[in-house]
Tab-separated table of C-alpha atoms in Angstrom:
chain	number	residue	atom	x	y	z
N	1339	UNK	CA	25.029	8.771	6.744
N	1340	UNK	CA	23.949	9.610	3.459
N	1341	UNK	CA	26.067	6.723	1.703
N	1342	UNK	CA	24.707	3.913	4.323
N	1343	UNK	CA	20.973	5.098	4.003
N	1344	UNK	CA	21.232	5.046	0.250
N	1345	UNK	CA	22.378	1.275	0.876
N	1346	UNK	CA	20.267	0.398	3.040
N	1347	UNK	CA	17.380	2.041	0.582
N	1348	UNK	CA	19.216	-0.614	-2.063
N	1349	UNK	CA	19.167	-3.434	0.206
N	1350	UNK	CA	15.601	-3.044	1.099
N	1351	UNK	CA	14.436	-2.508	-2.220
N	1352	UNK	CA	16.335	-5.715	-3.375
N	1353	UNK	CA	14.838	-7.973	-0.387
N	1354	UNK	CA	11.714	-6.274	-1.580
N	1355	UNK	CA	12.595	-7.454	-5.167
N	1356	UNK	CA	12.968	-10.929	-4.267
N	1357	UNK	CA	9.984	-10.784	-2.042
N	1358	UNK	CA	7.503	-9.759	-4.930
N	1359	UNK	CA	9.446	-12.526	-7.224
N	1360	UNK	CA	9.220	-15.027	-4.887
N	1361	UNK	CA	5.141	-14.916	-4.356
N	1362	UNK	CA	4.442	-13.508	-7.786
N	1363	UNK	CA	2.618	-16.420	-9.936
N	1364	UNK	CA	0.594	-16.924	-12.788
N	1365	UNK	CA	-2.794	-17.482	-12.848
N	1366	UNK	CA	-3.763	-21.439	-12.117
N	1367	UNK	CA	-6.256	-23.003	-13.376
N	1368	UNK	CA	-7.474	-26.945	-11.915
N	1369	UNK	CA	-9.482	-29.388	-13.310
N	1370	UNK	CA	-9.994	-32.971	-13.816
N	1371	UNK	CA	-8.022	-33.997	-16.317
N	1372	UNK	CA	-7.860	-36.183	-19.175
N	1373	UNK	CA	-9.625	-35.553	-22.580
N	1374	UNK	CA	-11.925	-32.981	-20.872
N	1375	UNK	CA	-9.250	-30.879	-19.546
N	1376	UNK	CA	-7.581	-31.036	-23.054
N	1377	UNK	CA	-10.951	-29.831	-24.417
N	1378	UNK	CA	-10.677	-27.251	-22.040
N	1379	UNK	CA	-7.523	-26.137	-23.044
N	1380	UNK	CA	-8.294	-25.334	-26.543
N	1381	UNK	CA	-11.717	-24.412	-26.267
N	1382	UNK	CA	-10.462	-22.002	-23.243
N	1383	UNK	CA	-7.265	-21.526	-22.138
N	1384	UNK	CA	-5.211	-20.621	-24.961
N	1385	UNK	CA	-8.160	-18.610	-26.349
N	1386	UNK	CA	-8.127	-16.886	-23.124
N	1387	UNK	CA	-4.264	-16.197	-22.899
N	1388	UNK	CA	-4.865	-14.908	-26.380
N	1389	UNK	CA	-7.738	-12.569	-25.907
N	1390	UNK	CA	-6.790	-11.024	-22.570
N	1391	UNK	CA	-2.727	-11.485	-22.373
N	1392	UNK	CA	-3.099	-13.215	-19.083
N	1393	UNK	CA	-0.767	-16.026	-18.744
N	1394	UNK	CA	-2.012	-18.829	-17.049
N	1395	UNK	CA	-0.832	-22.351	-15.738
N	1396	UNK	CA	-3.233	-25.651	-15.052
N	1397	UNK	CA	-2.993	-28.314	-12.887
N	1398	UNK	CA	-5.440	-31.543	-12.124
N	1399	UNK	CA	-6.875	-33.189	-9.099
N	1400	UNK	CA	-8.570	-35.682	-8.051
N	1401	UNK	CA	-11.238	-34.211	-5.707
N	1402	UNK	CA	-11.762	-33.350	-2.074
N	1403	UNK	CA	-12.684	-30.514	-0.561
N	1404	UNK	CA	-10.164	-31.149	2.459
N	1405	UNK	CA	-7.588	-30.135	-0.696
N	1406	UNK	CA	-8.503	-26.716	-0.988
N	1407	UNK	CA	-9.525	-26.228	2.941
N	1408	UNK	CA	-5.625	-26.905	3.453
N	1409	UNK	CA	-4.573	-24.356	0.517
N	1410	UNK	CA	-6.713	-21.777	1.998
N	1411	UNK	CA	-5.758	-22.383	5.684
N	1412	UNK	CA	-2.391	-22.072	4.835
N	1413	UNK	CA	-2.626	-18.444	3.263
N	1414	UNK	CA	-1.742	-17.432	-0.501
N	1415	UNK	CA	-3.228	-20.768	-2.162
N	1416	UNK	CA	-1.724	-21.956	-4.865
N	1417	UNK	CA	-4.249	-22.693	-6.951
N	1418	UNK	CA	-6.853	-19.947	-8.484
N	1419	UNK	CA	-9.902	-21.501	-10.543
N	1420	UNK	CA	-10.767	-24.922	-9.734
N	1421	UNK	CA	-13.478	-27.169	-11.256
N	1422	UNK	CA	-15.231	-28.500	-8.324
N	1423	UNK	CA	-17.961	-31.418	-7.784
N	1424	UNK	CA	-21.689	-29.961	-6.224
N	1425	UNK	CA	-21.150	-31.499	-3.022
N	1426	UNK	CA	-17.382	-29.696	-2.358
N	1427	UNK	CA	-19.234	-26.294	-3.654
N	1428	UNK	CA	-21.656	-26.381	-0.662
N	1429	UNK	CA	-19.332	-27.618	1.908
N	1430	UNK	CA	-16.331	-24.843	0.975
N	1431	UNK	CA	-19.254	-22.277	0.537
N	1432	UNK	CA	-20.606	-23.025	4.106
N	1433	UNK	CA	-16.531	-22.750	5.369
N	1434	UNK	CA	-15.452	-19.706	3.507
N	1435	UNK	CA	-13.104	-21.239	1.087
N	1436	UNK	CA	-14.305	-19.257	-1.599
N	1437	UNK	CA	-14.609	-16.085	-3.584
N	1438	UNK	CA	-18.168	-14.690	-4.216
N	1439	UNK	CA	-18.601	-14.684	-8.169
N	1440	UNK	CA	-20.246	-11.559	-9.734
N	1441	UNK	CA	-23.563	-12.890	-11.286
N	1442	UNK	CA	-24.108	-9.140	-12.923
N	1443	UNK	CA	-20.553	-9.600	-14.843
N	1444	UNK	CA	-21.866	-13.010	-15.613
N	1445	UNK	CA	-24.576	-12.186	-17.563
N	1446	UNK	CA	-27.207	-12.533	-14.707
N	1447	UNK	CA	-28.449	-15.721	-12.796
N	1448	UNK	CA	-31.356	-16.144	-15.546
N	1449	UNK	CA	-28.640	-17.079	-18.085
N	1450	UNK	CA	-27.899	-20.331	-16.577
N	1451	UNK	CA	-29.480	-23.060	-15.317
N	1452	UNK	CA	-30.926	-23.265	-11.777
N	1453	UNK	CA	-28.572	-25.674	-10.547
N	1454	UNK	CA	-25.794	-24.018	-11.764
N	1455	UNK	CA	-26.234	-20.993	-9.539
N	1456	UNK	CA	-24.300	-20.433	-6.292
N	1457	UNK	CA	-23.301	-17.988	-3.828
N	1458	UNK	CA	-19.579	-19.605	-4.518
N	1459	UNK	CA	-19.529	-20.844	-7.900
N	1460	UNK	CA	-20.822	-20.808	-11.225
N	1461	UNK	CA	-21.376	-24.449	-13.186
N	1462	UNK	CA	-19.348	-25.269	-15.716
N	1463	UNK	CA	-20.485	-28.501	-17.359
N	1464	UNK	CA	-23.358	-30.717	-16.929
N	1465	UNK	CA	-21.787	-34.556	-16.664
N	1466	UNK	CA	-23.229	-38.440	-15.710
N	1467	UNK	CA	-21.450	-41.613	-14.250
N	1468	UNK	CA	-23.009	-44.795	-15.987
N	1469	UNK	CA	-22.726	-48.563	-17.040
N	1470	UNK	CA	-20.069	-48.888	-20.082
N	1471	UNK	CA	-19.275	-52.331	-21.376
N	1472	UNK	CA	-16.774	-53.050	-23.863
N	1473	UNK	CA	-18.797	-54.394	-26.572
N	1474	UNK	CA	-15.466	-56.835	-27.668
N	1475	UNK	CA	-15.708	-58.888	-24.519
N	1476	UNK	CA	-19.584	-59.106	-24.173
N	1477	UNK	CA	-21.329	-61.293	-26.556
N	1478	UNK	CA	-24.700	-59.614	-25.351
N	1479	UNK	CA	-25.237	-56.132	-24.305
N	1480	UNK	CA	-26.361	-55.259	-20.504
N	1481	UNK	CA	-29.156	-52.961	-19.855
N	1482	UNK	CA	-29.232	-51.889	-16.030
N	1483	UNK	CA	-27.176	-52.122	-12.793
N	1484	UNK	CA	-28.964	-55.884	-12.243
N	1485	UNK	CA	-27.013	-57.093	-14.949
N	1486	UNK	CA	-23.690	-55.146	-14.198
N	1487	UNK	CA	-24.147	-57.282	-10.780
N	1488	UNK	CA	-24.849	-60.693	-12.863
N	1489	UNK	CA	-21.370	-61.755	-13.370
N	1490	UNK	CA	-22.519	-65.365	-14.686
N	1491	UNK	CA	-24.397	-63.924	-17.179
N	1492	UNK	CA	-21.969	-61.238	-18.264
N	1493	UNK	CA	-18.421	-62.159	-17.212
N	1494	UNK	CA	-15.833	-60.295	-16.719
N	1495	UNK	CA	-14.684	-57.601	-13.452
N	1496	UNK	CA	-16.261	-54.818	-13.096
N	1497	UNK	CA	-14.200	-51.726	-12.262
N	1498	UNK	CA	-16.144	-48.332	-10.052
N	1499	UNK	CA	-15.022	-45.006	-8.528
N	1500	UNK	CA	-13.062	-46.005	-4.755
N	1501	UNK	CA	-15.746	-44.713	-2.540
N	1502	UNK	CA	-19.348	-44.260	-1.362
N	1503	UNK	CA	-21.185	-41.830	-3.821
N	1504	UNK	CA	-22.480	-43.262	-7.211
N	1505	UNK	CA	-21.752	-47.133	-5.871
N	1506	UNK	CA	-24.732	-47.311	-3.263
N	1507	UNK	CA	-26.640	-45.386	-5.779
N	1508	UNK	CA	-26.208	-47.986	-8.166
N	1509	UNK	CA	-26.368	-50.576	-5.607
N	1510	UNK	CA	-29.530	-49.930	-4.447
N	1511	UNK	CA	-31.155	-49.925	-8.447
N	1512	UNK	CA	-29.619	-52.963	-8.834
N	1513	UNK	CA	-31.145	-54.850	-5.652
N	1514	UNK	CA	-34.224	-53.607	-7.450
N	1515	UNK	CA	-35.117	-50.233	-6.129
N	1516	UNK	CA	-36.604	-47.598	-8.446
N	1517	UNK	CA	-34.304	-45.126	-9.437
N	1518	UNK	CA	-36.491	-42.269	-8.196
N	1519	UNK	CA	-36.680	-43.967	-4.807
N	1520	UNK	CA	-33.226	-44.635	-4.267
N	1521	UNK	CA	-32.533	-41.507	-2.105
N	1522	UNK	CA	-35.720	-42.319	-0.387
N	1523	UNK	CA	-34.561	-45.384	0.295
N	1524	UNK	CA	-30.941	-43.927	1.309
N	1525	UNK	CA	-31.828	-42.065	3.624
N	1526	UNK	CA	-32.565	-45.094	6.005
N	1527	UNK	CA	-30.158	-46.654	7.580
N	1528	UNK	CA	-31.293	-50.037	6.519
N	1529	UNK	CA	-30.992	-48.196	3.150
N	1530	UNK	CA	-27.460	-48.195	3.581
N	1531	UNK	CA	-27.254	-51.558	5.321
N	1532	UNK	CA	-28.975	-52.948	1.664
N	1533	UNK	CA	-26.623	-51.151	-0.522
N	1534	UNK	CA	-23.586	-52.270	1.494
N	1535	UNK	CA	-24.594	-55.703	1.508
N	1536	UNK	CA	-25.067	-55.848	-2.262
N	1537	UNK	CA	-21.618	-54.323	-2.948
N	1538	UNK	CA	-20.676	-57.692	-0.748
N	1539	UNK	CA	-22.135	-59.338	-3.663
N	1540	UNK	CA	-19.832	-57.823	-6.227
N	1541	UNK	CA	-16.667	-56.647	-3.896
N	1542	UNK	CA	-14.409	-59.798	-5.715
N	1543	UNK	CA	-15.125	-58.854	-8.699
N	1544	UNK	CA	-14.342	-55.049	-8.712
N	1545	UNK	CA	-11.403	-53.003	-9.136
N	1546	UNK	CA	-11.193	-49.770	-8.135
N	1547	UNK	CA	-10.544	-46.894	-9.839
N	1548	UNK	CA	-9.461	-43.228	-8.610
N	1549	UNK	CA	-8.650	-41.442	-11.794
N	1550	UNK	CA	-11.416	-40.443	-14.699
N	1551	UNK	CA	-8.731	-42.290	-17.123
N	1552	UNK	CA	-8.361	-45.707	-15.272
N	1553	UNK	CA	-12.023	-46.930	-16.400
N	1554	UNK	CA	-11.120	-46.990	-20.308
N	1555	UNK	CA	-7.610	-48.161	-19.689
N	1556	UNK	CA	-8.604	-50.854	-17.651
N	1557	UNK	CA	-11.488	-51.990	-20.153
N	1558	UNK	CA	-8.885	-51.456	-23.147
N	1559	UNK	CA	-6.594	-53.842	-21.518
N	1560	UNK	CA	-9.408	-56.869	-21.190
N	1561	UNK	CA	-8.530	-56.317	-16.996
N	1562	UNK	CA	-12.237	-55.787	-16.482
N	1563	UNK	CA	-15.576	-55.657	-19.111
N	1564	UNK	CA	-17.562	-53.011	-17.472
N	1565	UNK	CA	-17.538	-50.040	-15.820
N	1566	UNK	CA	-19.363	-47.385	-14.100
N	1567	UNK	CA	-17.429	-44.583	-15.801
N	1568	UNK	CA	-17.652	-40.592	-16.235
N	1569	UNK	CA	-20.176	-41.057	-19.912
N	1570	UNK	CA	-17.185	-38.486	-21.506
N	1571	UNK	CA	-14.499	-40.651	-20.812
N	1572	UNK	CA	-16.451	-43.706	-23.091
N	1573	UNK	CA	-16.921	-41.358	-25.762
N	1574	UNK	CA	-13.403	-40.010	-25.740
N	1575	UNK	CA	-12.274	-43.676	-25.935
N	1576	UNK	CA	-14.803	-44.015	-28.982
N	1577	UNK	CA	-13.485	-41.096	-30.957
N	1578	UNK	CA	-9.778	-40.860	-30.108
N	1579	UNK	CA	-8.721	-44.526	-29.861
N	1580	UNK	CA	-11.295	-45.899	-31.744
N	1581	UNK	CA	-12.284	-48.191	-29.063
N	1582	UNK	CA	-15.667	-50.371	-29.035
N	1583	UNK	CA	-16.925	-48.886	-25.961
N	1584	UNK	CA	-20.858	-48.792	-24.937
N	1585	UNK	CA	-22.502	-46.310	-22.524
N	1586	UNK	CA	-25.844	-47.665	-21.067
N	1587	UNK	CA	-27.359	-44.421	-20.075
N	1588	UNK	CA	-30.674	-46.038	-18.269
N	1589	UNK	CA	-29.786	-45.439	-14.773
N	1590	UNK	CA	-26.780	-42.946	-15.117
N	1591	UNK	CA	-26.856	-40.363	-12.831
N	1592	UNK	CA	-25.677	-36.833	-13.594
N	1593	UNK	CA	-25.081	-33.782	-12.131
N	1594	UNK	CA	-22.925	-30.305	-12.398
N	1595	UNK	CA	-19.516	-28.933	-12.085
N	1596	UNK	CA	-18.562	-25.729	-11.000
N	1597	UNK	CA	-16.086	-23.212	-11.034
N	1598	UNK	CA	-14.842	-21.469	-8.473
N	1599	UNK	CA	-12.366	-18.881	-7.253
N	1600	UNK	CA	-10.537	-19.720	-4.254
N	1601	UNK	CA	-11.007	-17.375	-1.441
N	1602	UNK	CA	-7.287	-15.777	-0.465
N	1603	UNK	CA	-6.158	-15.921	-4.614
N	1604	UNK	CA	-3.492	-12.944	-5.061
N	1605	UNK	CA	-4.652	-13.896	-8.879
N	1606	UNK	CA	-8.430	-12.766	-7.744
N	1607	UNK	CA	-9.165	-10.302	-10.391
N	1608	UNK	CA	-7.550	-12.350	-13.266
N	1609	UNK	CA	-9.657	-15.189	-12.381
N	1610	UNK	CA	-12.811	-13.953	-11.953
N	1611	UNK	CA	-12.269	-12.855	-15.402
N	1612	UNK	CA	-11.746	-16.298	-16.870
N	1613	UNK	CA	-14.573	-17.833	-14.879
N	1614	UNK	CA	-16.585	-14.902	-17.188
N	1615	UNK	CA	-14.787	-15.564	-20.256
N	1616	UNK	CA	-15.623	-19.444	-20.019
N	1617	UNK	CA	-19.083	-19.272	-18.863
N	1618	UNK	CA	-19.582	-16.654	-22.070
N	1619	UNK	CA	-22.183	-18.387	-24.551
N	1620	UNK	CA	-20.666	-18.383	-27.463
N	1621	UNK	CA	-17.236	-19.887	-25.959
N	1622	UNK	CA	-18.905	-21.985	-24.015
N	1623	UNK	CA	-20.801	-23.420	-26.639
N	1624	UNK	CA	-17.920	-24.812	-28.058
N	1625	UNK	CA	-16.921	-27.410	-25.173
N	1626	UNK	CA	-19.644	-30.331	-25.576
N	1627	UNK	CA	-18.704	-31.441	-29.153
N	1628	UNK	CA	-15.154	-32.209	-27.843
N	1629	UNK	CA	-15.808	-32.905	-24.384
N	1630	UNK	CA	-18.950	-34.800	-24.314
N	1631	UNK	CA	-20.529	-32.838	-21.231
N	1632	UNK	CA	-23.282	-30.731	-21.299
N	1633	UNK	CA	-23.329	-26.928	-21.361
N	1634	UNK	CA	-24.923	-24.687	-18.354
N	1635	UNK	CA	-25.195	-21.407	-19.838
N	1636	UNK	CA	-28.421	-21.783	-21.562
N	1637	UNK	CA	-28.077	-19.580	-24.408
N	1638	UNK	CA	-24.753	-22.159	-25.046
N	1639	UNK	CA	-26.838	-24.789	-25.083
N	1640	UNK	CA	-28.999	-23.669	-27.883
N	1641	UNK	CA	-26.218	-22.930	-29.685
N	1642	UNK	CA	-24.878	-26.312	-28.865
N	1643	UNK	CA	-23.938	-28.687	-32.388
N	1644	UNK	CA	-26.749	-31.151	-32.768
N	1645	UNK	CA	-24.695	-33.711	-34.224
N	1646	UNK	CA	-23.059	-34.014	-30.721
N	1647	UNK	CA	-26.393	-33.830	-28.695
N	1648	UNK	CA	-27.078	-37.572	-28.302
N	1649	UNK	CA	-23.836	-37.937	-26.398
N	1650	UNK	CA	-24.801	-35.476	-23.933
N	1651	UNK	CA	-26.575	-36.091	-20.244
N	1652	UNK	CA	-28.574	-33.086	-21.077
N	1653	UNK	CA	-29.785	-34.684	-24.688
N	1654	UNK	CA	-33.688	-35.444	-23.881
N	1655	UNK	CA	-33.781	-39.293	-24.039
N	1656	UNK	CA	-30.854	-39.685	-21.603
N	1657	UNK	CA	-32.246	-37.446	-19.643
N	1658	UNK	CA	-35.432	-39.793	-19.321
N	1659	UNK	CA	-33.628	-42.409	-18.421
N	1660	UNK	CA	-30.911	-40.792	-15.791
N	1661	UNK	CA	-31.750	-39.410	-12.529
N	1662	UNK	CA	-30.063	-36.129	-10.428
N	1663	UNK	CA	-27.428	-36.644	-7.954
N	1664	UNK	CA	-28.815	-35.828	-5.047
N	1665	UNK	CA	-26.242	-33.018	-3.628
N	1666	UNK	CA	-27.989	-32.524	-0.352
N	1667	UNK	CA	-27.976	-36.042	0.857
N	1668	UNK	CA	-23.970	-36.153	-0.113
N	1669	UNK	CA	-23.406	-32.731	1.518
N	1670	UNK	CA	-24.709	-34.168	4.716
N	1671	UNK	CA	-23.658	-37.806	4.631
N	1672	UNK	CA	-20.144	-37.541	2.396
N	1673	UNK	CA	-18.085	-37.874	5.433
N	1674	UNK	CA	-19.653	-40.661	7.559
N	1675	UNK	CA	-20.596	-42.852	4.552
N	1676	UNK	CA	-16.715	-42.119	2.983
N	1677	UNK	CA	-15.455	-43.171	6.528
N	1678	UNK	CA	-17.926	-46.665	6.344
N	1679	UNK	CA	-16.619	-47.281	2.682
N	1680	UNK	CA	-13.133	-47.283	3.215
N	1681	UNK	CA	-13.336	-49.594	6.479
N	1682	UNK	CA	-15.582	-52.145	4.363
N	1683	UNK	CA	-13.160	-51.547	0.888
N	1684	UNK	CA	-10.724	-52.341	3.504
N	1685	UNK	CA	-11.554	-55.923	4.764
């Protein structure tokens, strides 16, 4: 009997060990890939592991709160720390998809831009989408979204992100709506109709992109001459590939991304440690010169290398001619406008 109990005990321990091996995994951080994630790896990921001894894996994604919802609902999500856009932050927060950050451990809410503070996430970067063009292909520099729509004066195809966000705003600006009034107009049925009607004009000349690296690739290949692109990607192409890509800040839209920790993460404590590490001013200040995105920690913003400032969305001259993404509008309308956009784009 004793021998049987011993054998059963050993077998039980073996099964438990197998289960632990099957479920245990390294801390996993997920961001947007490309040059930005390469900068994050250099500034955040490697140094974090070196400082804490906590190993980590990295992955990339293209967004969509449905992806995160499915992981949380399935239990034991395989992602821990994720970089999300503001609408994904707010929708996911309302649905209880994220763990709550400890703001005291982060240095207090007052240490950050007010837009970077929420009950479910911590601001990671300030980024921008703007008109960009290949100066090797255009004899004259475009200056506005009206120029982006003018394929006779500025020949060549354009590339835009496949989805309604940004594109509806850009369409209204191209149609003469001042940037300050864009969301006022877009909140009306007539405004939405006006935006889609304007997109109809450009549709034959649009190549859609779904990943942030594609605008640069499409311009480099000559398939398009202009893009609605993340500004960070354009400046990275200038630096890394010596591309003559230029950014038009006029009419650009800036927003904040956030670090969130998925609810039910088996690595919750280490995930929180990582978020705290990445948002420390002496760490975060190193990212803008490499990623061409603005800091969210106020002290980090002050300490950012001044030489990098003109390439950042947070540079005063750039802010003066740009507008903030209306997160509330997109939280309220993203699903219905995405359905309409997809139906329109597929025709």
